[in-house]
Coordinates of C-alpha atoms and ligand atoms in Angstrom, one line a residue:
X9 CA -19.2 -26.6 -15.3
X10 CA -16.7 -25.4 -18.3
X11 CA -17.2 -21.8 -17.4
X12 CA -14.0 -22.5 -15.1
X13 CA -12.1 -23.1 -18.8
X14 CA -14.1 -20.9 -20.3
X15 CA -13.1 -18.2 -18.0
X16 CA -9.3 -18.8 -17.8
X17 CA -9.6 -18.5 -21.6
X18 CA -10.9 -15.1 -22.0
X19 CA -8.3 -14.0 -19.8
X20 CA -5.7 -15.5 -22.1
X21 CA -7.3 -14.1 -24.5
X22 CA -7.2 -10.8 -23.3
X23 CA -3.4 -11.2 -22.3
X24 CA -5.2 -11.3 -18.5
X25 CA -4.2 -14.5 -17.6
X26 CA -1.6 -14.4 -14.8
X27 CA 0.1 -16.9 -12.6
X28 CA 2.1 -17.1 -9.5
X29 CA 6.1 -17.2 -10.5
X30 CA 8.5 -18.7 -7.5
X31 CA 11.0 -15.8 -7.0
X32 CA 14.1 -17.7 -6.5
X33 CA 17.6 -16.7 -5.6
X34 CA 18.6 -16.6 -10.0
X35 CA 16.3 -13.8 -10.3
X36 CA 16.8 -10.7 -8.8
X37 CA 13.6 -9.2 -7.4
X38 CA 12.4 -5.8 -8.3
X39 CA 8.8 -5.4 -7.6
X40 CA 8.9 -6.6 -3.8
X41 CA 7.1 -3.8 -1.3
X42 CA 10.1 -4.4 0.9
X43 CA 11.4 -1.0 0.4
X44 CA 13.8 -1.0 3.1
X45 CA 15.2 -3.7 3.1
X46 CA 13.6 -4.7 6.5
X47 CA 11.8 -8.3 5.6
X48 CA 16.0 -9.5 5.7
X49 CA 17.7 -7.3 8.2
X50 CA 19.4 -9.6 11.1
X51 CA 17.9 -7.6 13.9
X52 CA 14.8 -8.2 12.9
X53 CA 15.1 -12.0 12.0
X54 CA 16.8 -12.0 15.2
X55 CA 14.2 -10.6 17.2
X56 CA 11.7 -13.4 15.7
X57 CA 13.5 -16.2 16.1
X58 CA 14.5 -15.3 20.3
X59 CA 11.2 -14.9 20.5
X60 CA 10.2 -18.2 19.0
X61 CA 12.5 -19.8 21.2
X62 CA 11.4 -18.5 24.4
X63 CA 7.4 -18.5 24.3
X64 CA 7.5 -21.8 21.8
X65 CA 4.8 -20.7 20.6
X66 CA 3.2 -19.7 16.8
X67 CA -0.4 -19.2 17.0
X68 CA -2.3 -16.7 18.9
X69 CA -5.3 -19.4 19.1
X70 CA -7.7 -16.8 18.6
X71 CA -8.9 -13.8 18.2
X72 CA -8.2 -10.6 20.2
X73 CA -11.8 -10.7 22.0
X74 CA -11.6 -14.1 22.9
X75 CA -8.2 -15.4 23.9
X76 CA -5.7 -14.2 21.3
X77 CA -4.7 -11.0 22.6
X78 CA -1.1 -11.1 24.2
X79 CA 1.5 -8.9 25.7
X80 CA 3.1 -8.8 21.9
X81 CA 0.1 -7.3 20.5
X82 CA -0.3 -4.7 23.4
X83 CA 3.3 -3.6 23.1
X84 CA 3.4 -3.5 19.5
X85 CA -0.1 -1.1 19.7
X86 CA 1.5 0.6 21.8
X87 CA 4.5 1.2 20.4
X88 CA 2.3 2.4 17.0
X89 CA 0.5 4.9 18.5
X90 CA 4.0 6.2 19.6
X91 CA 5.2 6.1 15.9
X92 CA 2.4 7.4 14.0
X93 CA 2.1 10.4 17.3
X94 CA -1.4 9.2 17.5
X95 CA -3.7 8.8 20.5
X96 CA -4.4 5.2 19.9
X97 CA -4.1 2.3 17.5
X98 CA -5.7 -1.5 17.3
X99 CA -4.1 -4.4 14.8
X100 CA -5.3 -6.1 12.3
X101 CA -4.8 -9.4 10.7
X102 CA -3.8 -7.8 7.5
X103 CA -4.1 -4.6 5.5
X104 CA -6.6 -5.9 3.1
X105 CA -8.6 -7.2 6.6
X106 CA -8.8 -4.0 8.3
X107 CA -9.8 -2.2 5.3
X108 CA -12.8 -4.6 4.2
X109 CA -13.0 -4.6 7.9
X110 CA -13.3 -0.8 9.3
X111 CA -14.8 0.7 6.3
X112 CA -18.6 -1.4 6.7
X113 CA -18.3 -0.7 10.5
X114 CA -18.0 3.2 10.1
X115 CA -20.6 3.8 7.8
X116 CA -23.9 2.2 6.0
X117 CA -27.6 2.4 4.9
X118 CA -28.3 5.9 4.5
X119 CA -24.3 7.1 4.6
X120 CA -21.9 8.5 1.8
X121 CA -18.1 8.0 0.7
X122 CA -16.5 9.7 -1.8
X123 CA -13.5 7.7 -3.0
X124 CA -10.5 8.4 -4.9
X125 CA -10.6 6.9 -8.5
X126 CA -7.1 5.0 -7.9
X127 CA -7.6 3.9 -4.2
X128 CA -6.7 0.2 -3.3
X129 CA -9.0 -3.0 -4.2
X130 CA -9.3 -3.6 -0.4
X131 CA -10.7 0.4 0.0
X132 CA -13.2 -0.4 -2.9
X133 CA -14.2 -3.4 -1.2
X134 CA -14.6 -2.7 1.9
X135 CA -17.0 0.7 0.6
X136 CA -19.1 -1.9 -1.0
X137 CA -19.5 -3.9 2.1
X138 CA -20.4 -0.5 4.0
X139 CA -23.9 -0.6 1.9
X140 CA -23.4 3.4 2.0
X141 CA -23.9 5.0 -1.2
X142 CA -20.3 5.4 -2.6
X143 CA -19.3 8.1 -5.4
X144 CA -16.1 8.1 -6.6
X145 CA -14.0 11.3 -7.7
X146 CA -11.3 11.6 -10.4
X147 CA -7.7 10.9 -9.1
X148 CA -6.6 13.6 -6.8
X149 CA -9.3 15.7 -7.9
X150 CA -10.5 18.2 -4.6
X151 CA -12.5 20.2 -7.0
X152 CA -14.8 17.7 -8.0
X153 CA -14.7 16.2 -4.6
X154 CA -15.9 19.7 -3.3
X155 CA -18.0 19.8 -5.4
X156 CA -19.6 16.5 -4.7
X157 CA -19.6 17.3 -1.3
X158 CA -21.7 20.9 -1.8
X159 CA -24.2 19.0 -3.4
X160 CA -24.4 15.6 -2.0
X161 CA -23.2 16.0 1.4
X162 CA -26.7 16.9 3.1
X163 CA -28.7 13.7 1.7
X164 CA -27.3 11.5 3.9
X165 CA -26.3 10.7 7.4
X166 CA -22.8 10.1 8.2
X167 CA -19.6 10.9 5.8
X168 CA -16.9 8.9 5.0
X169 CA -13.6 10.1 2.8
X170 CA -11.5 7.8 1.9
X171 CA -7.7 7.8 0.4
X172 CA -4.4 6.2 -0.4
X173 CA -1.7 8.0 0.7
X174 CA 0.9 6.4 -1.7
X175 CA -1.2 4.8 -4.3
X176 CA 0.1 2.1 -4.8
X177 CA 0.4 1.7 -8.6
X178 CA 1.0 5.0 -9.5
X179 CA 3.4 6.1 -6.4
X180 CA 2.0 9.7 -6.1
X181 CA 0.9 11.1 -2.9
X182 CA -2.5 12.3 -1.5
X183 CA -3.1 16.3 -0.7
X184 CA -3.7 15.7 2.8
X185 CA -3.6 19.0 3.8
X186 CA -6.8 19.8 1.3
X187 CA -8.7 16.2 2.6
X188 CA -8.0 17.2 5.9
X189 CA -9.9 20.5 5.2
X190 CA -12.4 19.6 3.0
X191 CA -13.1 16.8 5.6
X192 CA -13.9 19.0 8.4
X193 CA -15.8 21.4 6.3
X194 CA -18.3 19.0 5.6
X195 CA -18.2 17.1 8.7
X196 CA -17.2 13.9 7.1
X197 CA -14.4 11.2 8.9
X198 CA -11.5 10.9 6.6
X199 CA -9.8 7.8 6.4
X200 CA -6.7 7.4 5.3
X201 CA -4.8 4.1 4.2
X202 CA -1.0 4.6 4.6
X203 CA 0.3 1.0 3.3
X204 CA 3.0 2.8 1.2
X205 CA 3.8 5.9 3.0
X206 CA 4.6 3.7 6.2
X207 CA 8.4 3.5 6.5
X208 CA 8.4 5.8 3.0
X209 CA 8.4 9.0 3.5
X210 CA 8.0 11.8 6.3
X211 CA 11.3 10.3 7.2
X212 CA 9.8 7.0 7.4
X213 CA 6.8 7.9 9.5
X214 CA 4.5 8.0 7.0
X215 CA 2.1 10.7 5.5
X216 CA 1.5 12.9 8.4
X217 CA 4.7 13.7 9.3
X218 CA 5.3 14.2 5.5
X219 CA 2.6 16.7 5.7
X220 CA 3.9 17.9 9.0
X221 CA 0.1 17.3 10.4
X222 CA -1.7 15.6 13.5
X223 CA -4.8 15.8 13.8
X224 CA -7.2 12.7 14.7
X225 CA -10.3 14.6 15.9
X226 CA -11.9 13.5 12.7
X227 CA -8.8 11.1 11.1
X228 CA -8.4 7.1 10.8
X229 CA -5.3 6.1 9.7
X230 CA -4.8 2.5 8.7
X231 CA -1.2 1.3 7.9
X232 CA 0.4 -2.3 7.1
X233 CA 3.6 -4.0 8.5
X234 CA 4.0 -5.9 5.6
X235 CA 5.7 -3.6 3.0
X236 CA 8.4 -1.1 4.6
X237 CA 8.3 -2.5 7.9
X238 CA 9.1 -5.7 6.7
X239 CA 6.7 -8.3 8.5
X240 CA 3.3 -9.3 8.8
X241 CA -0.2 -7.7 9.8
X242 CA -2.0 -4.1 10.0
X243 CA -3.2 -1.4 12.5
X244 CA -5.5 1.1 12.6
X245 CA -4.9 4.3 14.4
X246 CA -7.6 6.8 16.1
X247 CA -9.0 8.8 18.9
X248 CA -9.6 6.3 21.9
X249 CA -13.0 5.7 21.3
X250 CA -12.9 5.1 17.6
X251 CA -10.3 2.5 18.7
X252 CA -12.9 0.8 21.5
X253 CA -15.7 0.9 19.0
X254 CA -13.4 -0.9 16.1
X255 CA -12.9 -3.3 18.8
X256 CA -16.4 -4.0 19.2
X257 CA -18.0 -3.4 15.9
X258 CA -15.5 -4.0 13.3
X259 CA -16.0 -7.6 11.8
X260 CA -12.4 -8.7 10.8
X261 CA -11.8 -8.1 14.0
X262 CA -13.7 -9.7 16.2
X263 CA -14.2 -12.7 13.7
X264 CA -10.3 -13.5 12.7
X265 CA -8.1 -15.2 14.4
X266 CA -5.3 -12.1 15.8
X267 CA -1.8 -12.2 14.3
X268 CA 1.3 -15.0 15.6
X269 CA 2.5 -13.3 18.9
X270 CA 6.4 -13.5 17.6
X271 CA 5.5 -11.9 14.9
X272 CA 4.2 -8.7 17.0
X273 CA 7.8 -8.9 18.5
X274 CA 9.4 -8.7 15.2
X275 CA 7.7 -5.0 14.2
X276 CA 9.0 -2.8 16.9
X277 CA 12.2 -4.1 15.7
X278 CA 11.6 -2.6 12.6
X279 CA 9.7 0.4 13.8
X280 CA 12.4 1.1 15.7
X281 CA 15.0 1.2 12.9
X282 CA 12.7 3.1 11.0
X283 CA 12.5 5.5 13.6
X284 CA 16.2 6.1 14.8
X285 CA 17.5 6.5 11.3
X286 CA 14.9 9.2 9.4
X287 CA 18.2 9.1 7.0
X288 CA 16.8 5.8 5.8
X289 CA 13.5 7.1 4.1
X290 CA 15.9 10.1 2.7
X291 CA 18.6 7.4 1.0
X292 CA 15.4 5.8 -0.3
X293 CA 14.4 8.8 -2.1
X294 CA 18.0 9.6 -3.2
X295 CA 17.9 6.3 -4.6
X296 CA 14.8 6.1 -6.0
X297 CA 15.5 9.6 -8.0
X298 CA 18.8 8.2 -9.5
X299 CA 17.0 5.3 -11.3
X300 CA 14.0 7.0 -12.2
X301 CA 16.5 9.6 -14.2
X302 CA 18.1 6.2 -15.8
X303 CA 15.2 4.5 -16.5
X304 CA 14.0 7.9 -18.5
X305 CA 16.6 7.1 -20.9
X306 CA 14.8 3.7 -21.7
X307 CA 11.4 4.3 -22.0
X308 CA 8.7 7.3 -22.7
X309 CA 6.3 7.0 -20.1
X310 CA 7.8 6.9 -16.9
X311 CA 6.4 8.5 -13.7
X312 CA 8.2 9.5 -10.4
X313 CA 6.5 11.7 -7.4
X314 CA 9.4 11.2 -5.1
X315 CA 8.6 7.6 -3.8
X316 CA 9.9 4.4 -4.2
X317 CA 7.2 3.3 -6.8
X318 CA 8.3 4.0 -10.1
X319 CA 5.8 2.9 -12.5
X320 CA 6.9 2.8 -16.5
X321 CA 3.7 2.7 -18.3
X322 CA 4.0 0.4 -21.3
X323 CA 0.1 0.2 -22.0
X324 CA -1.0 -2.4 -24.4
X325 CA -1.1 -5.4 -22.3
X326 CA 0.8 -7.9 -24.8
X327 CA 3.3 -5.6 -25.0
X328 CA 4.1 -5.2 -21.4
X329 CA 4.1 -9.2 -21.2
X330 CA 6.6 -9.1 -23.3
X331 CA 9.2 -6.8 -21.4
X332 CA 8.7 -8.7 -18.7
X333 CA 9.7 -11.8 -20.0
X334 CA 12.5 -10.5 -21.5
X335 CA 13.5 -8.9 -18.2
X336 CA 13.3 -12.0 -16.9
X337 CA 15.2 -14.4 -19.0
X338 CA 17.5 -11.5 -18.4
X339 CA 17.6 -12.0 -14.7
X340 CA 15.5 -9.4 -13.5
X341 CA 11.7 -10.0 -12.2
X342 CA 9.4 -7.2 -12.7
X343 CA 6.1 -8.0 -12.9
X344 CA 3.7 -6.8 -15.5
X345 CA 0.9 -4.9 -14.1
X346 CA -2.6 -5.2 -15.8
X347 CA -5.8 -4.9 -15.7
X348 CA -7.9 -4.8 -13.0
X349 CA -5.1 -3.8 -10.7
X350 CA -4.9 -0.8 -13.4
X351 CA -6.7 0.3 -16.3
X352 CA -7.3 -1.4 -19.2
X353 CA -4.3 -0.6 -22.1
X354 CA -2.4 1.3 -18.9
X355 CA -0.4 -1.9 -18.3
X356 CA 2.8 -1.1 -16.9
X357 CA 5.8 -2.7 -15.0
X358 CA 5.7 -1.0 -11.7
X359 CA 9.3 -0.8 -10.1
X360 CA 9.5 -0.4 -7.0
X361 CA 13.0 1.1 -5.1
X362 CA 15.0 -0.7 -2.2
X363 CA 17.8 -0.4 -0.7
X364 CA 18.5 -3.5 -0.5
X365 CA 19.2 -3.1 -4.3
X366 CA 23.2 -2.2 -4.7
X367 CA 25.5 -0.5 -7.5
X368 CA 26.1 -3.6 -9.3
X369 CA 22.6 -5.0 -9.3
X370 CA 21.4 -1.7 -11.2
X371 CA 24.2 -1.3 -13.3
X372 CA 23.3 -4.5 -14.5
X373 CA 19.9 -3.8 -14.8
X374 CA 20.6 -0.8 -16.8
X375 CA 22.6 -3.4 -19.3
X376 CA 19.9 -5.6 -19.7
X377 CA 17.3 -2.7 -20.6
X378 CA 19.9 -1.2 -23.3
X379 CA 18.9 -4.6 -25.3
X380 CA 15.3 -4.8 -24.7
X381 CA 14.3 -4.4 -28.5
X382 CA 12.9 -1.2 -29.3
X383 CA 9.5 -2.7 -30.3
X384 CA 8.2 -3.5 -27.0
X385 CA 9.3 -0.1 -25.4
X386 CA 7.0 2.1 -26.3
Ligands
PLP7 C1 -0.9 -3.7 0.1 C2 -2.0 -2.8 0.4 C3 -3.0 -3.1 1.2 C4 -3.2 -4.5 1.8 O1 -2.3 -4.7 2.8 P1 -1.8 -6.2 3.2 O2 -1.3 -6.1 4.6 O3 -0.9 -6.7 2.2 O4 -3.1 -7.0 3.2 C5 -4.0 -2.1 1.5 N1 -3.9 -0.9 1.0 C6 -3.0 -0.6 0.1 C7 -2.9 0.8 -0.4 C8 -2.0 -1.5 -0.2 O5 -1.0 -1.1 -1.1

């Protein structure tokens, strides 16, 4: 039984080992997903707590099939599908559960995916729940995908491609335009996971607007409420009768428990906001473009693709370990990023951009990263 020891050990080894830090109000935060500022704003706690008050009530009880499916969760679907302009859309207990969750229930034994390299843990897992024969493709590379597809694409049954939109460690952004048209080609589904592009960009609404694209003949998008929009939970949007069979088939749905009613109640808030000021997603970017251009100054390898996550690639792991604690006894959290979330000697501290974040707060920041000593930057 010491292979629990043994374990933690080679992680330490490795400069893997990680551990949960309590956030508290002496450290100022600036890694959260809560781009927006949304998790804080006063309507939104607002909207929870009326709520609270007048169903007194927390849980759902159960899940959407059985019991647990409420006038919250219908009105917040509904009001989805009118701000991701899709046909339909069907919630989810989380992001991570609707991807594990969908994936398995759209393809299997006998199907294909092709996969983006840098695509979330929960895409990768759900692909190897599906039992459908997965090949991944370099990072946003259509040409090998294409030509993957020429060669593959007849060997099996049904088709599956899958993307971030806003992958998530590296902040840059999807071709959807080419996925969407290599995806009908070859008569594949595409599905698309739009955690970080939700609330982001396409003034907020996500990838499709940013694309200036609808189309959901052949398209799932999947999105969470729990970065931009501040809250809890997932959805999945799709023609009508993707959405019934989800319903039916998909297993995180029909066997977890459906989200806290009030909490439905809080996302339109949210949505809402998102929706009546497309400025926001624009200041965000603004924002986001100002401290990438300071945080040039300080380090070699910093990326920016015009979102909010601004990852500055430190690489060996030890090293990155150690800017981050020294950004922290500085009073700034930013979490080092390793391995397996990224490649191995890729660590990096991955900024992310709110606006909740003000003049002084970076100006500060800035200070502290003038006196990181120079061995640790590169
Ligand atoms: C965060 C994230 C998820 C998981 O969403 P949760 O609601 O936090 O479970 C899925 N996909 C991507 C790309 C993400 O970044």
């Amino acid at each position: 039984m010491d292979f629990f020891l043994k374990g933690l050990e080679a992680l330490r080894e490795k400069n893997l080992y990680r551990e949960r830090e309590l956030v508290g109000e002496d450290l100022i935060n600036l890694c959260s997903n809560d781009y927006l500022g949304l998790s804080k704003d006063g309507r939104v706690v607002e909207t929870l707590i009326r709520c609270l008050k007048e169903t007194k009530r927390v849980g759902s009880g159960a899940s959407a099939l059985v019991s647990g499916y409420t006038r919250e969760h219908k009105e917040l679907e509904e009001y989805l599908a009118h701000f991701k302009e899709a046909p339909r859309c069907v919630l989810f207990g989380s992001g991570y559960l609707a991807n594990v969750g969908v994936i398995p229930s759209l393809v299997g034994e006998g199907d294909v995916i092709f996969s983006d390299q840098l695509n979330h843990a929960s895409i990768i897992d759900g692909c190897r729940l599906s039992k459908a024969k997965v090949f991944i493709f370099k990072h946003k590379d259509y040409k090998e995908l294409e030509e993957l597809l020429i060669k593959l694409r007849k060997n099996y049954r049904r088709c599956l491609i899958v993307s971030d939109s806003v992958f998530s460690m590296e902040g840059d952004l999807a071709d959807l335009k080419t996925l969407r048209k290599l995806s009908q080609e070859y008569d594949c589904i595409l599905y698309i996971d739009d955690a970080h592009g939700t609330g982001t960009i396409g003034e907020g609404r996500g990838i499709l607007r940013e694309f200036k694209l609808n189309f959901f003949e052949n398209l799932i998008l999947m999105g969470t409420l729990s970065k931009a929009v501040g809250a809890y939970g997932a959805f999945v949007c799709a023609k009508n009768e993707v959405i019934d069979y989800l319903i039916n088939l998909s297993r995180t749905q029909i066997f977890s428990t459906s989200l806290p009613p009030c909490l439905c109640k809080a996302s339109p808030t949210s949505l809402k906001i998102i929706e009546e000021n497309p400025e926001l997603s624009l200041k965000l970017r603004q924002l986001s473009e100002k401290i990438y251009l300071r945080l040039k100054e300080f380090f070699k390898e910093v990326h920016y693709y015009k979102t909010p996550i601004i990852p500055i690639i430190v690489g060996e792991e030890g090293r990155t370990l150690k800017v981050y604690e020294f950004l922290k006894e500085n009073g700034f959290f930013l979490r080092a990023i390793r391995y397996p979330a990224v490649p191995k000697g890729r660590a990096r501290l991955r900024l992310t951009v709110s606006l909740a974040y003000d003049e002084e707060i970076l100006e500060r920041f800035f200070e502290v990263l003038l006196k990181v000593p120079f061995e640790f930057k590169i």
